[in-house]
XYZ file of N, CA and C in Angstrom:
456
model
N 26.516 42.766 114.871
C 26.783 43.140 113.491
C 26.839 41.883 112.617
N 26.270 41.951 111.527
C 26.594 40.999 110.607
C 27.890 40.954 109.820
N 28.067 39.291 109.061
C 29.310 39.315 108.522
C 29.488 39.698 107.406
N 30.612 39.472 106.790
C 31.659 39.607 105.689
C 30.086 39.241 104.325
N 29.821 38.077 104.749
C 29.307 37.332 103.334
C 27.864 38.033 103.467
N 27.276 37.946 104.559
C 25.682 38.751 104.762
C 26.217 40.131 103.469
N 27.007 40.655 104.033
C 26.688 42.116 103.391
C 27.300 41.896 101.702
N 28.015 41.070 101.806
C 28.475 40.672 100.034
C 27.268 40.164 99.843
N 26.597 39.894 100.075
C 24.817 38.816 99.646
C 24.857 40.181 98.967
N 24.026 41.643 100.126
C 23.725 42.069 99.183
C 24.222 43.141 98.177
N 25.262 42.833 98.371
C 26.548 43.625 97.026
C 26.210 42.386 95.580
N 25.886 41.754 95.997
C 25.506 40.851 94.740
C 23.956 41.041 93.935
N 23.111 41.099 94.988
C 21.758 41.555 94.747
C 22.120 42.856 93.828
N 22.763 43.910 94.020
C 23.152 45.250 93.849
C 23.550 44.992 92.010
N 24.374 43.575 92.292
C 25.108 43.441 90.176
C 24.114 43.091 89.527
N 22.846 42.058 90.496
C 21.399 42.000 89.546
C 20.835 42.944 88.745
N 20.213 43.807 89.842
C 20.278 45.031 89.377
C 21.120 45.739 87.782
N 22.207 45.599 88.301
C 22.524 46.032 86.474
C 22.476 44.996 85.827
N 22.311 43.874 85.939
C 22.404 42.990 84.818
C 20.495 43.467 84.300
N 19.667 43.268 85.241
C 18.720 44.039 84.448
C 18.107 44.780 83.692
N 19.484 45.863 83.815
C 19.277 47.124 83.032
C 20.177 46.804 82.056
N 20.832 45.986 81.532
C 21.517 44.919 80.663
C 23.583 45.823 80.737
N 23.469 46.195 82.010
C 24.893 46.652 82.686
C 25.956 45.319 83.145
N 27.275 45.740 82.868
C 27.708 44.740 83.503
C 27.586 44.571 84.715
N 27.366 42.953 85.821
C 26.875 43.477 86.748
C 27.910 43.136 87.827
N 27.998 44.434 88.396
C 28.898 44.570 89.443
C 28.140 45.164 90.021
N 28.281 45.073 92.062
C 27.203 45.640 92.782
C 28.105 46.055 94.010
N 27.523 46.979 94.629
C 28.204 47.241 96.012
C 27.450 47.713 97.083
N 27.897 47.885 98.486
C 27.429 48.264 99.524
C 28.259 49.046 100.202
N 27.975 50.070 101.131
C 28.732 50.602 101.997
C 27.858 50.665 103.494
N 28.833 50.261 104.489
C 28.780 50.101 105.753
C 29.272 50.911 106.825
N 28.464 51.642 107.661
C 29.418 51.992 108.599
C 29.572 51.417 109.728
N 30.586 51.758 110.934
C 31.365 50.637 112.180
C 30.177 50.061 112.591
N 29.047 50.634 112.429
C 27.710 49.982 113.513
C 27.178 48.653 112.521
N 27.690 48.796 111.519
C 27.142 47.620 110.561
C 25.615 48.288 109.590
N 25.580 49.299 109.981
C 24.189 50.438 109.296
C 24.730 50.403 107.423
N 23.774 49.998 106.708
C 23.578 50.035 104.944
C 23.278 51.848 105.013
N 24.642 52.256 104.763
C 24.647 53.903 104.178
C 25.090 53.850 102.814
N 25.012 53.535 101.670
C 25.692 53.441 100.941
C 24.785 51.807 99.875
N 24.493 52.221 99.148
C 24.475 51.109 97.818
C 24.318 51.754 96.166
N 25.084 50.768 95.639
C 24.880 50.930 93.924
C 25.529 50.084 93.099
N 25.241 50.072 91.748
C 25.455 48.590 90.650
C 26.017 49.463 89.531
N 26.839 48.775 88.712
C 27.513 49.770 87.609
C 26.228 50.395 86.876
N 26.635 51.520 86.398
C 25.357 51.825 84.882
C 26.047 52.907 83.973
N 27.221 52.818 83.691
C 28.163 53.665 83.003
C 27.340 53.720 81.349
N 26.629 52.889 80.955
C 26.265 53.210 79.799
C 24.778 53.688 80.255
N 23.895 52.963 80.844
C 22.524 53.615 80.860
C 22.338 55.091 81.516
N 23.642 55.891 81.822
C 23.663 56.843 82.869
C 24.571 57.951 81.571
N 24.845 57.401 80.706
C 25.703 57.870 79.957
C 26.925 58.680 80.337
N 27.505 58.344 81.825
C 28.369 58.212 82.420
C 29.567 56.982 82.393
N 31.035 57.612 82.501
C 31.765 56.321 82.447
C 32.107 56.303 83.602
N 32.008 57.242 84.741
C 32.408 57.034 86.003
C 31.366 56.241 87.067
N 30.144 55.825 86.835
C 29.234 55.731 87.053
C 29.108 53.705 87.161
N 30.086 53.759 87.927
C 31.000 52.175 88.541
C 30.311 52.228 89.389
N 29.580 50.894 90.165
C 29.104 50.516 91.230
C 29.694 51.124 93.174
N 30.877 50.914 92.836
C 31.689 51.591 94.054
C 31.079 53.042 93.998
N 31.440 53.744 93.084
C 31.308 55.483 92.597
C 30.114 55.488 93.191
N 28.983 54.750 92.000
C 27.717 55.023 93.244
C 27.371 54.709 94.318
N 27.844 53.829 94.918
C 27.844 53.801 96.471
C 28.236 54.688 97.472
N 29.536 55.290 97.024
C 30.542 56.288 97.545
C 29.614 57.651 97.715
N 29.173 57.518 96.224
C 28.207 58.969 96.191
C 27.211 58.962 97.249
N 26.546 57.551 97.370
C 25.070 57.998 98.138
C 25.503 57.775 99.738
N 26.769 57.364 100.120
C 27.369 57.004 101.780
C 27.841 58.584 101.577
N 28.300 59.304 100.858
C 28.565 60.598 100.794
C 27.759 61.811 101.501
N 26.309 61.539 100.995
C 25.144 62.033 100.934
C 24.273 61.671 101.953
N 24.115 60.880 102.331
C 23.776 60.276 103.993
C 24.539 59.872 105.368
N 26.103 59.892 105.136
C 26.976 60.692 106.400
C 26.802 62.053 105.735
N 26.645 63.334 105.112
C 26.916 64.219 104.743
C 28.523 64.851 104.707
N 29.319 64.073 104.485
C 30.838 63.904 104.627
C 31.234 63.104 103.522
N 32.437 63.879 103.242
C 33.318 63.045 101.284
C 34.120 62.406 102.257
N 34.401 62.265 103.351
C 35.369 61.210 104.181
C 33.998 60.270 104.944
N 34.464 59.048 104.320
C 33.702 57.922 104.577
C 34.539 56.803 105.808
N 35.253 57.243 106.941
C 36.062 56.869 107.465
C 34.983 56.035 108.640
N 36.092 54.932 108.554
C 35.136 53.255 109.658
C 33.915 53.246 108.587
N 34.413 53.025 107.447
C 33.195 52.308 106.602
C 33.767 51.083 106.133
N 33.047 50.526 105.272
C 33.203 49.157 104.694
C 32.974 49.207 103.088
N 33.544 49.127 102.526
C 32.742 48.890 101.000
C 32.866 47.209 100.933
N 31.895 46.466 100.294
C 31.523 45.210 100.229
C 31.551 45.239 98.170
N 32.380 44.968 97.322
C 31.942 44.882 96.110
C 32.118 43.567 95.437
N 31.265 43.064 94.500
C 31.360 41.993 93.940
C 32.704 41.255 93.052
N 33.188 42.716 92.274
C 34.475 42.467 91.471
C 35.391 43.322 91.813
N 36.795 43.101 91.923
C 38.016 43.982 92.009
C 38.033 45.060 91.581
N 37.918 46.335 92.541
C 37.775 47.472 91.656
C 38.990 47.948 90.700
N 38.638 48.975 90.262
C 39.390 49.709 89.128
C 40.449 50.450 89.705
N 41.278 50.795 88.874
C 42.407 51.852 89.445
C 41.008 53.681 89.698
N 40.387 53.816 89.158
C 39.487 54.300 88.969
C 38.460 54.785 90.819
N 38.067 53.751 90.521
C 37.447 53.024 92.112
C 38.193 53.328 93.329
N 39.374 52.296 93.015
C 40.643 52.419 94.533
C 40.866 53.774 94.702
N 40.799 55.107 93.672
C 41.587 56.379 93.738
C 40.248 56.697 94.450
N 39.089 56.714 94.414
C 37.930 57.455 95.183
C 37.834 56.919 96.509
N 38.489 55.380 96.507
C 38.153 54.348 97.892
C 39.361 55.283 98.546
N 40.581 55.317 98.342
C 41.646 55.949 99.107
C 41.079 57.609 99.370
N 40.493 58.098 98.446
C 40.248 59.751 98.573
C 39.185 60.308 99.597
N 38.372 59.058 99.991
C 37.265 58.667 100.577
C 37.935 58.150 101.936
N 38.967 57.749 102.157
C 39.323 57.335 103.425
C 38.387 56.044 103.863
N 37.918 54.915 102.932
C 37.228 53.915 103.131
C 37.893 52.794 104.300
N 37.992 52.375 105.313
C 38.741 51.652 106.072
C 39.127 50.219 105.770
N 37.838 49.708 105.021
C 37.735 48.690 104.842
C 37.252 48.433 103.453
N 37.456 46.643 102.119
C 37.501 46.851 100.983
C 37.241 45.295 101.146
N 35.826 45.032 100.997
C 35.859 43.332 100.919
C 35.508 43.324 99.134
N 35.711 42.454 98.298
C 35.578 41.895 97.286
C 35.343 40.472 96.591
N 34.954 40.303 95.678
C 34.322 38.948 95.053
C 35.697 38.269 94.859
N 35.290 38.464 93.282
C 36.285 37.940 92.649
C 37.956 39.023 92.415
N 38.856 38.459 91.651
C 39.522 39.408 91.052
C 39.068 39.859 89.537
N 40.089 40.982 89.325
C 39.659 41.427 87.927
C 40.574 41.194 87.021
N 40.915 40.197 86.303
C 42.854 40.249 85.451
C 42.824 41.257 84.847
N 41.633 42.594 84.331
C 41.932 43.170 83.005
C 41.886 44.573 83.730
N 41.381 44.638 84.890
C 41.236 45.957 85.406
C 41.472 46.414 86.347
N 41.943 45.074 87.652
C 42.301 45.488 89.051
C 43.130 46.070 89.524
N 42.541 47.091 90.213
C 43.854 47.776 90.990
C 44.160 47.305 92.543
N 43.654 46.180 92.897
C 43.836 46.127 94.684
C 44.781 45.002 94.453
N 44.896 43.616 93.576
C 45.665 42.955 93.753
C 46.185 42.283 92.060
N 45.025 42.510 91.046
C 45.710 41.533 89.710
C 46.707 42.700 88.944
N 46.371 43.754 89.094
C 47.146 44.482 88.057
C 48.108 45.342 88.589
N 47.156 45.818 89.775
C 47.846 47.029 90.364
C 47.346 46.716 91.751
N 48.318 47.319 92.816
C 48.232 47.022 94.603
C 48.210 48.085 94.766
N 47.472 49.345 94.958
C 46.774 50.536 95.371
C 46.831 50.940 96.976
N 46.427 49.489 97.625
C 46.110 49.760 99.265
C 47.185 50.124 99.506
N 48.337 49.139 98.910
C 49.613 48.575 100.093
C 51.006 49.725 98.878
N 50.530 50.518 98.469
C 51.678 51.495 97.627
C 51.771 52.694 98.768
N 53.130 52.782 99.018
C 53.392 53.395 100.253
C 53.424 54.957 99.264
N 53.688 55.289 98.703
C 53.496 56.747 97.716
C 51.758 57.122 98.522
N 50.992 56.510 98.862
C 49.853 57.146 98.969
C 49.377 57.548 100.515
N 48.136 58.080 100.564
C 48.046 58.939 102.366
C 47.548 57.699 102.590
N 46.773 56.775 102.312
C 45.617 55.698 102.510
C 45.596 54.864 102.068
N 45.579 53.802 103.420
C 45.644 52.267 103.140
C 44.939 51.430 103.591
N 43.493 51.654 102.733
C 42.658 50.246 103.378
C 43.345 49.150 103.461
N 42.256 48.613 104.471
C 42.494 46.837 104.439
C 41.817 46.268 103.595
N 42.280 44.649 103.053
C 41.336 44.085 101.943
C 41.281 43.089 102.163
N 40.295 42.585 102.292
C 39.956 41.686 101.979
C 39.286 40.539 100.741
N 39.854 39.986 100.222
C 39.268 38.978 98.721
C 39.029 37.809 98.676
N 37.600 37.549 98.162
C 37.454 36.043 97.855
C 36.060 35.833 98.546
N 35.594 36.808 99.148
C 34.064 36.555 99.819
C 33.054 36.565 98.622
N 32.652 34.903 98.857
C 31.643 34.880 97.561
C 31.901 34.775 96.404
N 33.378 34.435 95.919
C 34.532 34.489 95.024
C 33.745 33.666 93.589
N 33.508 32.542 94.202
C 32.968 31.946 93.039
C 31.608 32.537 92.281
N 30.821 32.821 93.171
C 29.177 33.697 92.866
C 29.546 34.607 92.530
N 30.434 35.615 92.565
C 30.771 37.063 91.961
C 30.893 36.393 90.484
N 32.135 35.318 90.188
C 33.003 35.007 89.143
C 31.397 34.654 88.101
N 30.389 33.750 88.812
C 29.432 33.212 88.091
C 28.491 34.283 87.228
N 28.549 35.674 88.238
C 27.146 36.272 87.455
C 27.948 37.227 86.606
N 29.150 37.414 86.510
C 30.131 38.004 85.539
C 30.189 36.769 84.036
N 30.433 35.552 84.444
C 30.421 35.126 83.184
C 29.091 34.626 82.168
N 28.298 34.686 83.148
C 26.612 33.685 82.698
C 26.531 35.123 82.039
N 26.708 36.319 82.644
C 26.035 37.709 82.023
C 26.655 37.690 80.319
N 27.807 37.595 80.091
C 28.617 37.522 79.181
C 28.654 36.531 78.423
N 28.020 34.958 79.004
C 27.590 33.810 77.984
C 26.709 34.235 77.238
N 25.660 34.747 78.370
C 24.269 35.496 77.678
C 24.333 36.335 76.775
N 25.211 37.097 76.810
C 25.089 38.516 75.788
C 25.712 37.537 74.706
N 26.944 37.018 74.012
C 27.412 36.253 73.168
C 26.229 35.223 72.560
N 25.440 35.000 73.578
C 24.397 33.983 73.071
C 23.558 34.348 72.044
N 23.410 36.030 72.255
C 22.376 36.701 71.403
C 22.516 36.922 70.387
């Protein structure tokens, strides 16, 4: 099986992707125990004219749709930025096992800057997390995207 950073590679490839479609770019992957890509997607909440329509969400959806099961259990989600309180409620509802991430989020996180989601004993489900894979390269294509747009 490959590692931690292989599969954040391509959770990053995944935020290209929306930065193309001029989305913020956040990207993700989902994994199951065998290390098998069931699962990918990049935010597009505005080109989808969806607000739920977060990189995790679509990942979740299409690992949904190819285990044919809303319990995604011994998976992996791999995402570029700290998900949302938003995100964590589908990652916990989803029974995701595992939660690697980029950077943090100060304005929106629910796994460790704002809000601790995994480790809140009120809930059925408690991934593990992991943060900081690729920490700086997540942080980079979040701000160059956002130099860029200001630039214009």
């Amino acid at each position: 099986m490959k590692d931690d950073q292989y599969y954040m590679g391509l959770a990053i490839k995944e935020a290209y992707k929306a930065w193309e479609i001029d989305e913020v770019p956040v990207g993700a992957v989902i994994v199951n125990k065998n290390g098998t890509l069931v699962g990918t997607g990049f935010n597009q909440p505005i080109s989808s004219t969806d607000p739920t329509s977060h990189a995790e969400i679509n990942a979740i959806r299409q690992a949904s749709q190819v285990l044919n099961n809303y319990r995604l259990v011994n998976t992996t989600l791999f995402v570029t930025i700290e998900p949302c309180i938003m995100c964590m409620g589908a990652i916990i509802h989803a029974r995701i096992k595992r939660v690697v991430f980029g950077a943090n989020d100060l304005k929106w996180g629910a796994v460790e800057s704002l809000y601790n989601m995994a480790n809140d004993t009120r809930l059925n489900h408690h991934p593990e997390i992991i943060s900081g894979v690729f920490e700086e390269k997540a942080k980079k294509i979040i701000k160059d995207f956002f130099k860029n747009k200001r630039s214009k």
